[in-house]
Structures are given as C-alpha cells and as structure tokens.
Coordinates of C-alpha atoms in Angstrom, one line a residue:
X15 CA 0.0 0.0 0.0
X16 CA 2.8 2.4 0.9
X17 CA 4.6 1.6 -2.3
X18 CA 1.4 2.2 -4.4
X19 CA 0.9 5.6 -2.7
X20 CA 4.5 6.6 -3.3
X21 CA 4.2 5.6 -6.9
X22 CA 1.0 7.7 -7.3
X23 CA 2.6 10.7 -5.6
X24 CA 5.7 10.6 -7.9
X25 CA 3.6 10.1 -11.0
X26 CA 1.8 13.3 -10.2
X27 CA 4.9 15.4 -9.8
X28 CA 4.8 16.3 -13.5
X29 CA 8.3 14.9 -14.3
X30 CA 8.6 16.9 -17.4
X31 CA 8.9 20.0 -15.2
X32 CA 9.9 18.8 -11.8
X33 CA 12.6 16.2 -12.3
X34 CA 16.0 17.8 -11.7
X35 CA 18.2 14.9 -12.5
X36 CA 20.0 14.9 -15.8
X37 CA 18.8 12.0 -18.0
X38 CA 21.3 9.3 -19.1
X39 CA 22.7 9.3 -22.6
X40 CA 21.4 7.1 -25.4
X41 CA 23.9 6.4 -28.2
X42 CA 26.0 9.2 -27.0
X43 CA 23.2 11.8 -27.2
X44 CA 21.7 13.5 -24.2
X45 CA 18.0 12.6 -24.0
X46 CA 16.1 14.6 -21.4
X47 CA 13.2 16.9 -21.2
X48 CA 15.3 20.0 -20.8
X49 CA 17.3 19.7 -24.0
X50 CA 14.5 21.3 -26.0
X51 CA 14.0 24.2 -23.7
X52 CA 13.6 27.5 -25.6
X53 CA 12.9 31.1 -24.8
X54 CA 9.3 32.4 -25.1
X55 CA 8.2 34.1 -28.3
X56 CA 9.2 37.7 -28.6
X57 CA 6.5 40.2 -27.7
X58 CA 7.0 41.9 -31.0
X59 CA 5.5 38.8 -32.7
X60 CA 2.3 39.0 -30.6
X61 CA -1.0 40.3 -32.0
X62 CA -1.1 43.2 -29.6
X63 CA 1.9 45.5 -29.2
X64 CA 3.5 45.2 -25.7
X65 CA 6.0 47.6 -24.2
X66 CA 9.0 45.8 -22.8
X67 CA 12.6 46.4 -21.9
X68 CA 13.7 44.1 -24.7
X69 CA 12.1 46.0 -27.6
X70 CA 15.6 47.2 -28.5
X71 CA 18.6 44.9 -28.4
X72 CA 22.1 46.3 -28.4
X73 CA 24.3 45.0 -31.2
X74 CA 27.8 43.7 -30.3
X75 CA 30.7 44.9 -32.6
X76 CA 32.9 42.4 -34.3
X77 CA 36.5 42.1 -33.0
X78 CA 38.1 39.1 -34.6
X79 CA 41.3 37.6 -33.0
X80 CA 41.1 39.9 -30.1
X81 CA 41.3 38.5 -26.5
X82 CA 39.8 41.7 -25.1
X83 CA 38.1 44.6 -26.7
X84 CA 37.0 47.8 -24.9
X85 CA 34.4 48.4 -27.7
X86 CA 32.8 45.1 -26.8
X87 CA 33.0 45.8 -23.1
X88 CA 31.2 49.1 -23.7
X89 CA 28.5 47.3 -25.7
X90 CA 27.9 44.9 -22.9
X91 CA 28.0 47.7 -20.3
X92 CA 24.6 48.5 -18.8
X93 CA 22.9 45.5 -17.2
X94 CA 25.5 45.2 -14.5
X95 CA 25.1 48.9 -13.4
X96 CA 21.3 48.6 -13.3
X97 CA 21.8 45.5 -11.2
X98 CA 24.2 47.3 -8.9
X99 CA 21.6 49.9 -7.9
X100 CA 20.0 47.3 -5.7
X101 CA 23.2 47.4 -3.7
X102 CA 22.7 51.2 -3.2
X103 CA 19.0 51.5 -2.3
X104 CA 17.9 53.4 0.9
X105 CA 17.8 50.2 2.9
X106 CA 21.5 49.6 2.1
X107 CA 22.4 53.2 2.9
X108 CA 20.7 52.9 6.3
X109 CA 22.4 49.6 7.0
X110 CA 25.7 51.3 6.2
X111 CA 25.3 54.3 8.4
X112 CA 24.1 52.1 11.3
X113 CA 27.1 49.9 10.9
X114 CA 29.4 52.8 11.1
X115 CA 27.6 54.4 14.1
X116 CA 27.4 51.1 16.1
X117 CA 30.6 49.3 15.1
X118 CA 32.9 51.9 13.6
X119 CA 35.1 50.5 10.9
X120 CA 35.1 47.0 12.3
X121 CA 32.4 45.5 10.0
X122 CA 33.8 46.8 6.7
X123 CA 35.2 43.3 6.0
X124 CA 31.6 41.9 6.2
X125 CA 30.5 44.5 3.6
X126 CA 33.4 43.4 1.4
X127 CA 32.7 39.7 1.8
X128 CA 28.9 40.3 1.2
X129 CA 29.7 42.2 -2.0
X130 CA 32.0 39.4 -3.3
X131 CA 29.4 36.8 -2.6
X132 CA 26.9 39.0 -4.4
X133 CA 29.1 39.2 -7.4
X134 CA 29.4 35.4 -7.6
X135 CA 25.7 35.0 -7.4
X136 CA 25.1 37.7 -10.0
X137 CA 27.5 35.8 -12.2
X138 CA 25.3 32.7 -12.0
X139 CA 22.2 34.9 -12.8
X140 CA 23.9 36.4 -15.9
X141 CA 25.1 33.1 -17.2
X142 CA 21.6 31.6 -16.9
X143 CA 20.1 34.5 -19.0
X144 CA 22.8 34.4 -21.6
X145 CA 23.0 30.6 -22.1
X146 CA 19.2 29.8 -22.1
X147 CA 17.8 33.1 -23.5
X148 CA 15.4 33.1 -20.5
X149 CA 15.5 34.8 -17.1
X150 CA 15.2 33.0 -13.8
X151 CA 11.4 33.4 -13.4
X152 CA 10.8 31.9 -16.9
X153 CA 13.0 28.9 -16.1
X154 CA 11.2 28.4 -12.7
X155 CA 7.9 28.5 -14.6
X156 CA 9.0 25.7 -16.8
X157 CA 10.7 23.5 -14.2
X158 CA 8.7 23.7 -11.0
X159 CA 5.1 22.2 -10.6
X160 CA 2.2 24.7 -10.3
X161 CA 1.9 25.0 -6.5
X162 CA 5.6 25.5 -5.7
X163 CA 5.8 27.9 -8.6
X164 CA 2.9 30.1 -7.3
X165 CA 4.4 30.0 -3.7
X166 CA 7.8 31.0 -5.1
X167 CA 6.2 33.9 -7.1
X168 CA 4.3 35.2 -4.0
X169 CA 7.5 35.1 -1.9
X170 CA 9.5 37.1 -4.5
X171 CA 6.6 39.6 -5.0
X172 CA 6.5 40.1 -1.2
X173 CA 10.2 40.9 -1.2
X174 CA 9.8 43.3 -4.1
X175 CA 6.9 45.1 -2.4
X176 CA 8.8 45.3 0.8
X177 CA 11.9 46.8 -1.0
X178 CA 9.6 49.2 -2.8
X179 CA 8.3 50.5 0.5
X180 CA 11.8 51.2 1.7
X181 CA 12.6 53.1 -1.4
X182 CA 9.4 55.2 -1.0
X183 CA 10.4 56.0 2.6
X184 CA 13.8 57.0 1.4
X185 CA 12.5 59.4 -1.2
X186 CA 10.0 60.9 1.1
X187 CA 12.6 61.6 3.8
X188 CA 15.0 63.1 1.2
X189 CA 12.3 65.5 -0.1
X190 CA 11.5 66.5 3.5
X191 CA 15.1 67.2 4.3
X192 CA 15.7 69.1 1.0
X193 CA 12.6 71.3 1.6
X194 CA 13.6 72.0 5.3
X195 CA 10.4 70.3 6.3
X196 CA 8.1 72.3 3.9
X197 CA 7.2 69.1 2.1
X198 CA 5.6 66.9 4.7
X199 CA 6.3 63.2 4.6
X200 CA 2.9 62.2 3.3
X201 CA 3.4 64.7 0.4
X202 CA 6.8 63.2 -0.3
X203 CA 5.2 59.7 -0.5
X204 CA 2.7 61.0 -3.0
X205 CA 5.4 62.7 -5.1
X206 CA 7.3 59.4 -5.5
X207 CA 4.2 57.9 -7.2
X208 CA 4.1 60.5 -10.0
X209 CA 7.8 60.9 -10.6
X210 CA 8.2 57.1 -11.0
X211 CA 5.7 57.1 -13.8
X212 CA 7.5 60.0 -15.5
X213 CA 10.9 58.2 -15.4
X214 CA 9.4 55.0 -16.8
X215 CA 8.8 56.9 -20.1
X216 CA 12.6 57.4 -20.5
X217 CA 13.1 54.1 -22.2
X218 CA 10.9 55.3 -25.1
X219 CA 14.0 57.3 -26.1
X220 CA 16.2 54.2 -26.4
X221 CA 17.7 51.5 -24.2
X222 CA 21.2 53.0 -24.1
X223 CA 19.8 56.4 -23.0
X224 CA 17.9 54.7 -20.2
X225 CA 21.1 52.9 -19.1
X226 CA 22.9 56.3 -19.3
X227 CA 20.3 57.9 -17.0
X228 CA 20.8 55.2 -14.4
X229 CA 24.6 55.7 -14.7
X230 CA 24.0 59.4 -14.0
X231 CA 22.0 58.6 -10.8
X232 CA 24.9 56.4 -9.7
X233 CA 27.3 59.2 -10.4
X234 CA 25.1 61.6 -8.3
X235 CA 25.3 59.1 -5.4
X236 CA 29.1 58.8 -5.7
X237 CA 29.6 62.5 -5.7
X238 CA 27.1 63.1 -2.8
X239 CA 28.5 60.5 -0.5
X240 CA 32.0 61.1 -1.7
X241 CA 31.7 64.7 -0.7
X242 CA 30.7 63.7 2.9
X243 CA 33.7 61.3 2.9
X244 CA 36.1 64.1 2.0
X245 CA 34.4 66.5 4.4
X246 CA 34.6 64.1 7.5
X247 CA 38.2 62.8 6.6
X248 CA 38.0 59.3 8.0
X249 CA 41.1 57.6 9.5
X250 CA 42.5 55.7 6.5
X251 CA 44.5 53.3 8.6
X252 CA 41.4 52.2 10.6
X253 CA 39.4 52.0 7.4
X254 CA 41.9 49.6 5.7
X255 CA 42.2 47.6 8.9
X256 CA 38.4 47.2 9.2
X257 CA 38.2 46.2 5.5
X258 CA 40.9 43.5 5.4
X259 CA 41.1 42.2 9.0
X260 CA 38.2 39.8 9.5
X261 CA 37.8 40.4 13.2
X262 CA 35.6 42.6 15.4
X263 CA 37.3 43.4 18.7
X264 CA 35.0 44.1 21.6
X265 CA 31.9 43.4 19.6
X266 CA 28.7 42.1 21.2
X267 CA 25.1 41.1 20.1
X268 CA 24.5 44.6 18.7
X269 CA 27.4 44.4 16.3
X270 CA 26.6 40.8 15.4
X271 CA 23.0 41.7 14.5
X272 CA 24.4 44.6 12.4
X273 CA 26.7 42.3 10.6
X274 CA 23.9 40.0 9.7
X275 CA 21.9 43.0 8.6
X276 CA 24.6 44.0 6.2
X277 CA 24.5 40.6 4.4
X278 CA 20.7 40.8 4.2
X279 CA 20.7 44.3 2.9
X280 CA 23.4 43.7 0.2
X281 CA 22.1 40.5 -1.3
X282 CA 18.6 41.0 -2.5
X283 CA 16.5 38.1 -3.9
X284 CA 14.7 40.0 -6.6
X285 CA 18.0 41.3 -7.9
X286 CA 19.0 37.8 -9.0
X287 CA 15.8 37.6 -11.1
X288 CA 16.5 41.1 -12.5
X289 CA 20.0 40.5 -13.6
X290 CA 19.2 37.3 -15.4
X291 CA 16.6 39.2 -17.4
X292 CA 18.7 42.4 -18.1
X293 CA 21.4 40.4 -20.0
X294 CA 18.9 39.4 -22.6
X295 CA 19.1 43.0 -24.0
X296 CA 22.3 42.2 -25.9
X297 CA 22.4 40.5 -29.3
X298 CA 24.0 37.2 -28.6
X299 CA 23.7 34.1 -30.9
X300 CA 23.1 31.4 -28.3
X301 CA 23.8 28.7 -30.9
X302 CA 27.3 30.0 -31.2
X303 CA 29.3 28.7 -28.3
X304 CA 32.1 31.2 -28.8
X305 CA 29.7 34.1 -28.6
X306 CA 28.0 32.8 -25.5
X307 CA 31.4 32.3 -23.8
X308 CA 32.4 35.8 -24.8
X309 CA 29.2 37.3 -23.5
X310 CA 29.6 35.6 -20.2
X311 CA 33.2 37.0 -19.9
X312 CA 32.2 40.6 -20.6
X313 CA 29.1 40.5 -18.4
X314 CA 31.3 39.3 -15.5
X315 CA 33.8 42.0 -16.1
X316 CA 31.1 44.7 -16.3
X317 CA 29.4 43.3 -13.1
X318 CA 32.7 43.4 -11.3
X319 CA 33.3 47.0 -12.2
X320 CA 29.7 48.0 -11.3
X321 CA 29.8 46.3 -7.9
X322 CA 33.2 47.8 -7.2
X323 CA 31.7 51.2 -7.7
X324 CA 28.7 50.3 -5.5
X325 CA 31.1 49.0 -2.8
X326 CA 33.1 52.2 -2.8
X327 CA 29.9 54.2 -2.3
X328 CA 28.8 52.0 0.6
X329 CA 32.3 52.4 2.1
X330 CA 31.9 56.2 1.9
X331 CA 28.7 56.0 4.0
X332 CA 30.1 53.5 6.6
X333 CA 33.3 55.5 7.0
X334 CA 31.6 58.9 7.5
X335 CA 29.4 57.6 10.3
X336 CA 32.2 55.5 11.8
X337 CA 34.5 58.5 12.0
X338 CA 32.0 61.1 13.1
X339 CA 29.4 59.3 15.3
X340 CA 30.8 56.0 16.5
X341 CA 30.4 55.7 20.3
X342 CA 28.7 59.1 20.5
X343 CA 26.0 59.6 23.1
X344 CA 22.7 61.6 22.7
X345 CA 24.1 64.3 24.9
X346 CA 26.9 64.9 22.5
X347 CA 24.6 65.7 19.7
X348 CA 21.8 67.4 21.7
X349 CA 22.9 70.7 20.1
X350 CA 21.0 69.5 17.0
X351 CA 17.8 70.1 18.9
X352 CA 18.7 73.8 19.4
X353 CA 19.7 74.8 15.8
X354 CA 16.4 76.5 15.1
X355 CA 15.6 74.0 12.3
X356 CA 12.3 72.0 12.1
X357 CA 14.3 68.9 13.0
X358 CA 13.9 69.3 16.8
X359 CA 13.5 66.9 19.6
X360 CA 15.1 64.1 17.6
X361 CA 17.6 63.2 20.3
X362 CA 16.6 62.5 24.0
X363 CA 18.4 64.3 26.8
X364 CA 20.3 61.3 28.1
X365 CA 23.6 59.5 27.8
X366 CA 22.3 56.7 25.7
X367 CA 24.1 55.6 22.6
X368 CA 23.3 57.6 19.6
X369 CA 20.9 55.9 17.2
X370 CA 20.7 57.2 13.6
X371 CA 18.8 56.4 10.5
X372 CA 18.7 58.1 7.1
X373 CA 16.7 61.0 8.5
X374 CA 18.7 61.6 11.7
X375 CA 21.9 60.9 9.8
X376 CA 21.3 63.9 7.6
X377 CA 20.3 66.1 10.5
X378 CA 23.5 65.3 12.5
X379 CA 25.7 65.8 9.4
X380 CA 24.1 69.2 9.0
X381 CA 24.6 70.1 12.7
X382 CA 28.3 69.1 12.8
X383 CA 29.5 69.9 9.2
X384 CA 27.2 72.6 8.0
X385 CA 23.9 72.8 6.1
X386 CA 25.6 71.8 2.8
X387 CA 26.3 68.4 4.2
X388 CA 22.6 67.9 5.0
X389 CA 21.4 68.9 1.6
X390 CA 24.0 66.9 -0.3
X391 CA 23.2 63.9 1.8
X392 CA 19.5 64.3 1.0
X393 CA 20.4 64.5 -2.8
X394 CA 22.3 61.2 -2.5
X395 CA 19.4 59.5 -0.7
X396 CA 16.9 60.9 -3.3
X397 CA 19.0 59.5 -6.2
X398 CA 19.3 56.1 -4.4
X399 CA 15.5 56.0 -3.8
X400 CA 14.6 57.0 -7.4
X401 CA 17.0 54.7 -9.2
X402 CA 16.2 51.6 -7.0
X403 CA 12.4 52.3 -7.4
X404 CA 12.7 52.1 -11.2
X405 CA 14.9 48.9 -11.2
X406 CA 12.4 47.4 -8.7
X407 CA 9.6 48.1 -11.2
X408 CA 11.5 46.2 -13.9
X409 CA 12.1 43.3 -11.4
X410 CA 8.4 43.1 -10.7
X411 CA 7.5 43.1 -14.4
X412 CA 10.0 40.3 -15.2
X413 CA 8.9 38.2 -12.2
X414 CA 5.2 38.5 -13.1
X415 CA 5.8 37.8 -16.8
X416 CA 8.0 34.8 -16.0
X417 CA 6.1 33.0 -13.2
X418 CA 2.5 33.7 -14.4
X419 CA 3.1 34.4 -18.1
X420 CA 1.1 37.6 -17.6
X421 CA 2.3 40.5 -19.8
X422 CA 1.2 43.8 -18.3
X423 CA 2.3 47.2 -19.4
X424 CA 4.8 48.9 -17.1
X425 CA 2.1 51.4 -16.2
X426 CA -0.3 48.7 -14.9
X427 CA 2.6 46.9 -13.2
X428 CA 3.8 50.1 -11.4
X429 CA 0.2 51.0 -10.4
X430 CA -0.4 47.6 -8.8
X431 CA 3.0 47.3 -6.9
X432 CA 3.2 51.0 -6.0
X433 CA -0.4 51.0 -4.7
X434 CA 0.3 48.1 -2.4
X435 CA 3.6 49.7 -1.2
X436 CA 2.2 53.2 -0.9
X437 CA -0.9 52.5 1.2
X438 CA 0.7 51.5 4.6
X439 CA 3.5 53.9 4.0
X440 CA 1.2 56.8 3.4
X441 CA -1.0 56.0 6.4
X442 CA 2.1 56.0 8.7
X443 CA 3.3 59.2 7.1
X444 CA -0.1 60.9 7.7
X445 CA -0.9 59.8 11.2
X446 CA 2.6 59.3 12.7
X447 CA 6.0 61.1 12.7
X448 CA 9.3 60.5 11.0
X449 CA 10.5 58.1 13.7
X450 CA 7.6 55.7 13.0
X451 CA 8.2 56.1 9.2
X452 CA 11.9 55.2 9.5
X453 CA 11.0 52.5 12.0
X454 CA 9.1 50.7 9.3
X455 CA 12.5 49.7 7.9
X456 CA 12.9 47.4 10.9
X457 CA 9.5 45.9 10.2
X458 CA 10.3 45.4 6.5
X459 CA 13.7 43.8 7.0
X460 CA 12.3 40.4 8.0
X461 CA 9.9 40.6 5.0
X462 CA 12.9 41.0 2.7
X463 CA 14.7 37.9 4.1
X464 CA 13.6 35.8 1.1
X465 CA 17.0 35.0 -0.2
X466 CA 16.5 31.1 -0.4
X467 CA 13.8 31.7 -3.0
X468 CA 16.3 33.1 -5.4
X469 CA 19.6 31.6 -4.4
X470 CA 18.5 27.9 -4.4
X471 CA 16.8 28.1 -7.8
X472 CA 19.7 29.9 -9.5
X473 CA 22.2 27.3 -8.2
X474 CA 19.8 24.4 -9.1
X475 CA 19.3 25.5 -12.8
X476 CA 22.9 26.6 -13.5
X477 CA 24.1 23.2 -12.3
X478 CA 22.0 21.2 -14.8
X479 CA 23.8 20.3 -18.0
X480 CA 20.4 19.7 -19.5
X481 CA 19.7 23.4 -19.2
X482 CA 23.1 25.0 -19.4
X483 CA 24.9 22.4 -21.6
X484 CA 28.6 23.0 -21.6
X485 CA 28.2 26.1 -19.3
X486 CA 26.8 24.2 -16.3
X487 CA 28.5 24.7 -13.0
X488 CA 31.6 22.6 -12.5
X489 CA 32.3 20.6 -9.3
X490 CA 34.1 23.5 -7.6
X491 CA 31.3 25.9 -8.4
X492 CA 28.7 23.4 -7.1
X493 CA 30.5 23.0 -3.8
X494 CA 31.4 26.6 -3.2
X495 CA 27.9 27.7 -4.4
X496 CA 26.2 25.3 -2.0
X497 CA 28.4 26.4 0.9
X498 CA 27.7 30.1 0.2
X499 CA 24.0 29.6 -0.1
X500 CA 23.9 27.5 3.1
X501 CA 25.8 30.2 5.0
X502 CA 23.7 33.1 3.6
X503 CA 20.4 31.3 4.3
X504 CA 21.5 30.5 7.9
X505 CA 22.4 34.2 8.4
X506 CA 19.0 35.1 6.9
X507 CA 17.2 32.8 9.3
X508 CA 19.2 34.2 12.3
X509 CA 18.1 37.7 11.4
X510 CA 14.4 36.6 11.3
X511 CA 14.7 34.8 14.6
X512 CA 16.3 37.9 16.3
X513 CA 13.5 40.1 15.1
X514 CA 10.8 37.7 16.1
X515 CA 12.2 37.2 19.6
X516 CA 12.2 41.0 20.1
X517 CA 8.4 41.1 19.6
X518 CA 7.6 40.1 23.2
X519 CA 4.2 38.7 22.4
X520 CA 3.1 35.1 22.9
X521 CA 0.5 35.3 20.1
X522 CA 3.2 36.7 17.7
X523 CA 5.5 33.9 18.8
X524 CA 3.0 31.2 17.9
X525 CA 2.1 32.8 14.6
X526 CA 5.8 33.3 13.7
X527 CA 6.5 29.7 14.7
X528 CA 3.8 28.4 12.3
X529 CA 5.0 30.6 9.5
X530 CA 8.6 29.6 10.1
X531 CA 7.7 25.9 9.9
X532 CA 5.9 26.5 6.6
X533 CA 8.9 28.6 5.4
X534 CA 11.4 25.9 6.3
X535 CA 9.3 23.1 4.7
X536 CA 9.3 25.0 1.4
X537 CA 13.0 25.9 1.6
X538 CA 13.5 22.1 2.2
X539 CA 11.6 21.3 -0.9
X540 CA 13.7 23.7 -3.0
X541 CA 16.9 22.4 -1.4
X542 CA 15.9 18.8 -2.1
X543 CA 15.7 19.6 -5.9
X544 CA 18.9 21.6 -5.7
X545 CA 20.8 18.7 -4.1
X546 CA 19.6 16.4 -6.8
X547 CA 20.8 18.9 -9.4
X548 CA 24.2 19.0 -7.6
X549 CA 24.5 15.3 -8.1
X550 CA 23.2 13.8 -4.9
X551 CA 21.3 11.1 -6.9
X552 CA 20.3 9.1 -3.8
X553 CA 17.7 11.7 -3.0
X554 CA 16.0 11.3 -6.3
X555 CA 13.7 8.6 -5.0
X556 CA 10.8 9.5 -7.3
X557 CA 12.8 8.5 -10.3
X558 CA 13.6 5.2 -8.7
X559 CA 10.0 4.6 -7.8
X560 CA 8.9 5.5 -11.4
X561 CA 11.5 3.0 -12.7
X562 CA 10.5 0.3 -10.2
X563 CA 7.6 -1.2 -12.2
X564 CA 9.8 -1.9 -15.2
X565 CA 12.3 -3.7 -13.0
X566 CA 9.6 -5.8 -11.5
X567 CA 8.3 -6.8 -15.0
X568 CA 11.8 -7.8 -16.0
X569 CA 12.3 -9.9 -12.9
X570 CA 8.9 -11.5 -13.4
X571 CA 9.7 -12.3 -17.0
X572 CA 13.0 -14.0 -16.0
X573 CA 11.2 -16.0 -13.3
X574 CA 8.5 -17.1 -15.8
X575 CA 11.1 -18.2 -18.3

C-alpha cells in the first residue's frame, strides 16, 4: 500500500517539469526533457503590441582575433550597473550608516565579503540568462510544478513590495530634508508615485539612453556620499584595517546583529531575477558557443566594475558615520535640537548611545558639518531611492511575466505594486511622525529575508547540463555555491529569529513559529531539488519509484522463463 501511494505521488509530480536529475545518454546523445528548452516568443510577434525592456537589443561589434576589446565591453556595459543599484538602495544606505555608528570601521570586511558573494551570485544569474535566453522566473515557470511555482512567485513579489516600501520611505525623507520640512512626509510619499511614472517613459528614447540615465544617478550618489567622505576625513588606517582584517574586537550582540543585517541588505533576492533578465538585452547568438562564452566573460567584467563602484559608495557612508558618530551619546549631539531647524526633539536628553537612520543621519551631518552636508546627503538619498524604485519596477515586471506568463504594461505593473507599497507607508506618514516612518524599515527587514527563494533556484538550474549544456557549474562551483547559499540562508534565518524574539508577544511567537515551519518546509523542498541537481542522486527517490515497475516486470519475465 505504501509503495502504491508513493508511486502515485511521484507520478503526479509532472516529471517533465519537476525532475531535476539529468537524464542518461542514449547512443552518446543526451536525452532529457530540458534539451529542447527554448525562450518564449518575442513580444513583437504577438498580436497586440506590448511595451517591454527588450524592444531594442544592443548589437555587439565584431573584433576578430582579439582577446579583449574595450568596444565590446562598452557594448555589454549597462545591465550590471542597473543590477548594482539594488546594492545602493535606501535600505542599504541605512544599514551602512548604522554599521558605522554602532561598530565603527570593524564591519567593513563583512561588507566586502557580502559584495564578493553578491558578485558570484550575479555571475550565475547572468550566465543563466545568456545561455538559455530566458530569465530565472521563466525557467522556474518551466521547471517547477504549479503549486511550488505560485508560492515562489508570492515570496518574490512580497520581497519586491517590501523593498519598494523602503525606497518610497527614502525618497519621502529626502524630499522632507531638502525642503527643510516644507514638504511633509505624506506629500513626499505621493510625489514618489508621480515621478516614477515619469521616469518610466525614459526608455521610449532608447535602451542605451535609459542605461545612461541610471549611470547618471549612480554618479550623483558617488559625488554626494564622496563629498561627505572628504568632508569628514575618516582615518584611512582604521578603514583599511576594518576592511581587510576579519575580526571585530569588543563586539557584542548589537554588532553581530548589524553584521547579519549587512548581508541581508546587500544580497537582495529580486536582484537575481532582475540581472538574469537584463542580460537578454544584448544580441548574442546562443547557438554559437564562442559568442556565449564571450558574453559571459564581458558581463562578468562589467558586473565586477559595477559592484566595485557600489562597494566604494557603501564604504563612503560607513566611513563617514564610523569616524564622526561611533560611540557618540545623545548628549553629545543634543545641540542639533537647538539649531532652530524644524528637526527638533530628535535626540533625547540622556547619555544613551546615539541611534541614527537616514533621517537623523542627515540632521546630525548638518549640525556638525554645515547645512551643505545635510542637503548633499539628501540629494544622494533621493538618487538612491529613485533609481532603485525604477529597477524594482523592472524586477516586478520580469517576475510577473516569467512566473505567471502575464504580460502587463509597465504602467499597470507600477500602479499595482506601488499602490500596495504606498498605502501602509502613506498611512504611517499621515498619522505618525518620521521616527515611525523610518522605524518601518525594521519591520520590513524580515519581509525582505527571502534569499533562499532566489539563491536555491539559481544554483539548481545553473548546475544542470540539460539546461546549461557546456556552461553548467563545475564541481568547484557546485561545492562553493552550495556552501555560500547555506551560510547566507543561515544568516538570513538568524536575522528573522532575532526580530521575532524582540516582539515580546506570545501570540506573535505562535504565529511566527507556524510561519517559520511552513517557510522551512518550502525551503527544504527547493533544497531537495537543488541537491539532486548538484549530483546527490540518492535523494531522487521519485525517479527510482517510477522506474521500479519496469524492474519488477523484467524480474517476473526472468522468473516465468
């Protein structure tokens, strides 16, 4: 009876989509359900015109017999910088400044390590898009059964909406600081709705111009936060020591939690989906192995440059607050309450450790280094919020198209996602103060801890030769990728546990426990398929059960004879 039930269960797993073990070869030819995988039809070929990022593809110049070409690198430049914006969103900036204020320079090595891990994961995402001609959401749609696919989509959408809320909060605070309080927070939230729609029309002028605009916003951030860095003049020796010595002397639970927060802020799940889609914007003949190999090389170089730039900007922010405000008490900055500005009563009259966020951070910079420091800080935050909002919109569009095969216009997509993100943010901005608005980031951080739902699928699919052919992960990449994902997911879970235990409510404990059990069960399901793809064939019991009847028939035939 048990055997019959198991056979029935496995037969309903839709093996054409859910079996993650490469099929054996017949007569030297790989025969499996993935070998015929192909990208979806171009939207241009559909009956109704549909606006998409891929309406225009960038041609790649010819450079015969050249190992490296700057012209080709320039042609491939774009997707990596759009991807790197997720490493510079307001959530990351807040994590950076809190790291500096709470731990000084001691956690810079964590930021460096997280960025390197992010680069390796982005490499897998880019390779998947280049080799298959499909992005991660499209591959998930074809390989996972319906129920897991829908759950995976919901988790990724939740992460996108949570990230979108943080970006809206950042823009609203930046506008409030720039206007010296004349633009209230609720008005800043509303403004972010309209300007996002305006920016989305930029790609009508061409893909390269859109990428150039994103490059301009990254430049604004680099100049803004670089100005603060030069103004504060951090100790370069302490900075280098904190960056390259993996040790945190005198650190406690506060610093440990902050280190975990850095990893969670830097590596965003929807960014893996985004990057795997953006690389499709270049003209690459996927049937030509040399062109695919070359595209993988140039995309990796471009991503390395882009993430190096984003790392420097993050270092600017950490170093500024580490030098100026590490180990500072509220009494030492209480003069900010008496500057005559509208930013009063931000800091209590006690000797407690100074706590800063992107709002208070701008205020204290203005108090100690002049009004210019405040306004330039706000300009940098505004650029971070606007750029990450637009790339978040693209992420949402790609995820919805891939998982559900729904092709909405960007206008409809932004309207849906932004409405969901705006409503709670607007209510808090209207009925509460800036402390409650910035405090929403603490609530949103656990929502954003959905890394397993991007990292496990990307490692799974890039390890299958039936999908990646000659570009599948080698043994070293499989082992190192598995270890990295295990560590990152463990850090992720630690962050969620720390937040849940701080709630101090039995009801919330019970609810969180039930959700955590469901969460772990689904992660276990994804990990099971991933391990099979990595070569742990003993876990592929469904294939053995499906093959068992044939074995029984053969044994019966031998017995009868």
